[in-house]
Coordinates of C-alpha atoms in Angstrom, one line a residue:
X1 CA 20.0 -34.6 19.6
X2 CA 19.0 -31.9 21.7
X3 CA 22.1 -30.9 23.8
X4 CA 20.5 -28.1 26.0
X5 CA 16.6 -27.0 26.6
X6 CA 17.3 -23.4 27.7
X7 CA 13.6 -22.8 28.9
X8 CA 10.8 -24.3 31.2
X9 CA 7.1 -24.8 30.2
X10 CA 4.7 -22.1 31.2
X11 CA 7.2 -19.2 31.4
X12 CA 7.5 -16.0 29.6
X13 CA 10.5 -15.4 27.4
X14 CA 11.8 -12.2 25.5
X15 CA 13.1 -12.2 21.9
X16 CA 16.4 -13.6 21.8
X17 CA 15.9 -16.1 24.5
X18 CA 17.8 -19.3 23.3
X19 CA 15.3 -21.9 23.4
X20 CA 17.4 -25.1 22.6
X21 CA 20.1 -26.2 21.0
X22 CA 21.1 -29.2 19.0
X23 CA 24.3 -31.2 19.0
X24 CA 26.3 -29.3 16.2
X25 CA 29.0 -32.0 15.5
X26 CA 27.7 -33.4 12.9
X27 CA 26.4 -30.0 10.9
X28 CA 30.2 -28.9 11.5
X29 CA 31.5 -32.2 10.1
X30 CA 29.2 -31.7 7.2
X31 CA 30.3 -28.1 6.9
X32 CA 33.9 -29.4 6.8
X33 CA 33.3 -32.2 4.3
X34 CA 31.5 -30.1 1.9
X35 CA 34.3 -27.3 2.3
X36 CA 36.6 -30.0 1.1
X37 CA 34.4 -30.7 -1.6
X38 CA 34.6 -27.3 -3.1
X39 CA 38.5 -27.4 -2.8
X40 CA 38.2 -30.7 -4.6
X41 CA 36.1 -29.3 -7.4
X42 CA 38.0 -26.3 -7.8
X43 CA 41.3 -28.2 -8.2
X44 CA 39.4 -30.6 -11.1
X45 CA 38.5 -27.3 -12.4
X46 CA 42.3 -26.3 -12.3
X47 CA 43.2 -29.7 -14.0
X48 CA 40.7 -29.2 -16.9
X49 CA 41.7 -25.8 -17.4
X50 CA 45.6 -27.2 -17.8
X51 CA 44.0 -30.0 -20.5
X52 CA 42.5 -27.0 -22.6
X53 CA 46.2 -25.7 -22.6
X54 CA 47.6 -28.7 -23.3
X55 CA 45.0 -29.5 -25.9
X56 CA 45.1 -26.4 -27.4
X57 CA 49.1 -26.4 -27.8
X58 CA 48.7 -30.1 -29.5
X59 CA 45.8 -29.1 -31.7
X60 CA 48.4 -25.7 -32.8
X61 CA 51.2 -28.4 -33.4
X62 CA 48.9 -30.9 -35.4
X63 CA 47.9 -27.8 -37.5
X64 CA 51.6 -26.9 -38.2
X65 CA 52.6 -30.7 -39.4
X66 CA 49.1 -30.8 -41.4
X67 CA 50.1 -27.5 -43.0
X68 CA 53.8 -29.2 -44.0
X69 CA 52.2 -32.3 -45.0
X70 CA 49.7 -30.6 -47.1
X71 CA 52.7 -28.8 -48.8
X72 CA 54.7 -32.0 -49.2
X73 CA 52.1 -34.0 -50.7
X74 CA 51.3 -31.3 -53.3
X75 CA 54.9 -30.8 -54.0
X76 CA 55.8 -34.6 -54.2
X77 CA 52.4 -35.2 -56.3
X78 CA 53.6 -32.4 -58.7
X79 CA 56.8 -34.0 -59.1
X80 CA 55.3 -37.2 -59.7
X81 CA 53.3 -35.9 -62.3
X82 CA 56.4 -34.7 -64.2
X83 CA 58.0 -37.9 -63.5
X84 CA 60.4 -36.7 -61.4
X85 CA 59.4 -38.8 -58.2
X86 CA 58.5 -42.2 -57.8
X87 CA 55.1 -43.5 -56.2
X88 CA 56.5 -44.9 -53.2
X89 CA 57.5 -41.3 -52.5
X90 CA 53.9 -40.0 -53.7
X91 CA 52.1 -42.5 -51.6
X92 CA 54.5 -41.9 -48.5
X93 CA 53.4 -37.9 -48.8
X94 CA 50.0 -39.1 -48.9
X95 CA 50.3 -41.0 -45.8
X96 CA 51.8 -38.4 -43.9
X97 CA 49.2 -36.0 -45.1
X98 CA 46.4 -38.4 -44.0
X99 CA 48.2 -38.7 -40.5
X100 CA 48.6 -35.3 -39.9
X101 CA 45.0 -34.7 -41.1
X102 CA 43.8 -37.5 -38.5
X103 CA 46.0 -35.8 -35.9
X104 CA 44.2 -32.4 -36.2
X105 CA 40.6 -33.9 -36.2
X106 CA 42.2 -36.0 -32.8
X107 CA 43.4 -32.9 -31.5
X108 CA 40.3 -31.0 -32.1
X109 CA 38.0 -33.8 -30.0
X110 CA 40.7 -33.8 -27.4
X111 CA 40.1 -30.1 -27.0
X112 CA 36.2 -30.2 -27.0
X113 CA 36.7 -32.6 -24.3
X114 CA 38.9 -30.6 -22.5
X115 CA 36.3 -27.9 -22.5
X116 CA 33.6 -30.2 -21.6
X117 CA 35.7 -30.6 -18.5
X118 CA 35.9 -27.4 -17.3
X119 CA 32.4 -26.9 -17.5
X120 CA 31.7 -29.9 -15.9
X121 CA 33.9 -28.9 -13.1
X122 CA 32.4 -25.3 -12.9
X123 CA 28.9 -27.0 -12.5
X124 CA 30.6 -29.4 -9.7
X125 CA 31.9 -26.1 -8.1
X126 CA 28.4 -24.3 -8.2
X127 CA 26.8 -27.6 -6.6
X128 CA 29.5 -28.2 -3.9
X129 CA 28.9 -24.3 -3.0
X130 CA 25.1 -24.7 -2.7
X131 CA 25.4 -27.8 -0.8
X132 CA 27.9 -25.8 1.8
X133 CA 25.8 -23.0 2.0
X134 CA 23.0 -25.1 2.8
X135 CA 25.5 -27.0 5.9
X136 CA 26.3 -23.9 7.1
X137 CA 22.8 -22.7 7.5
X138 CA 22.0 -25.8 9.2
X139 CA 24.8 -25.3 11.8
X140 CA 23.6 -21.8 12.3
X141 CA 20.0 -23.4 13.1
X142 CA 21.8 -25.5 15.9
X143 CA 20.7 -22.8 18.4
X144 CA 17.2 -21.8 18.4
X145 CA 16.1 -18.4 19.7
X146 CA 12.9 -17.0 20.5
X147 CA 11.9 -15.0 17.4
X148 CA 9.6 -12.7 19.4
X149 CA 8.4 -12.3 23.2
X150 CA 6.1 -14.9 24.1
X151 CA 5.2 -17.4 26.5
X152 CA 6.4 -21.2 26.5
X153 CA 3.3 -23.4 26.6
X154 CA 3.1 -27.4 25.9
X155 CA 7.1 -28.0 26.0
X156 CA 7.8 -31.6 25.3
X157 CA 11.3 -31.2 24.5
X158 CA 13.9 -32.6 26.9
X159 CA 18.0 -32.9 26.7
X160 CA 19.0 -36.0 24.6
X161 CA 15.6 -36.2 22.5
X162 CA 16.3 -36.9 18.8
X163 CA 15.2 -34.1 16.3
X164 CA 15.5 -34.0 12.5
X165 CA 14.4 -31.8 9.7
X166 CA 10.9 -33.8 9.1
X167 CA 9.7 -33.8 12.6
X168 CA 7.9 -30.6 14.7
X169 CA 8.6 -29.9 18.2
X170 CA 6.6 -27.1 19.7
X171 CA 8.5 -25.1 21.7
X172 CA 6.6 -22.0 22.0

């Protein structure tokens, strides 16, 4: 909505003269909303970074368990083959190995997912920053100044008129 028309028809203007001003409130609100969106996206990336750290530690822990389970399985299997261990002990060692192996696979998948979350959050930050830059530009454009010295002709713009991005109003 046009808040102020700073010129009159059939008058001369100099470069930098305020031609008209559009209500800045919706544009300011968009800047505030998108500033919050950038902050939210940055916090999402921080959470995703923390998830990567947790997943990395979980994978390290799972690798250690797999190493231990592998050694235990091999030791119990060797004892079983010499008759110094029961089938039940061997089966338990093999089962622990299988569980540890599955834990490593799961930890790797969780880490990959966490890394994707970081990438997604980074893209969301870039998008939010781009939208914020657009909104800041729109806010700056709520005051329209004469680009050069000239003469106002065919002035149809009035205070209270609605203006939009798709329409055109001849002011100069």
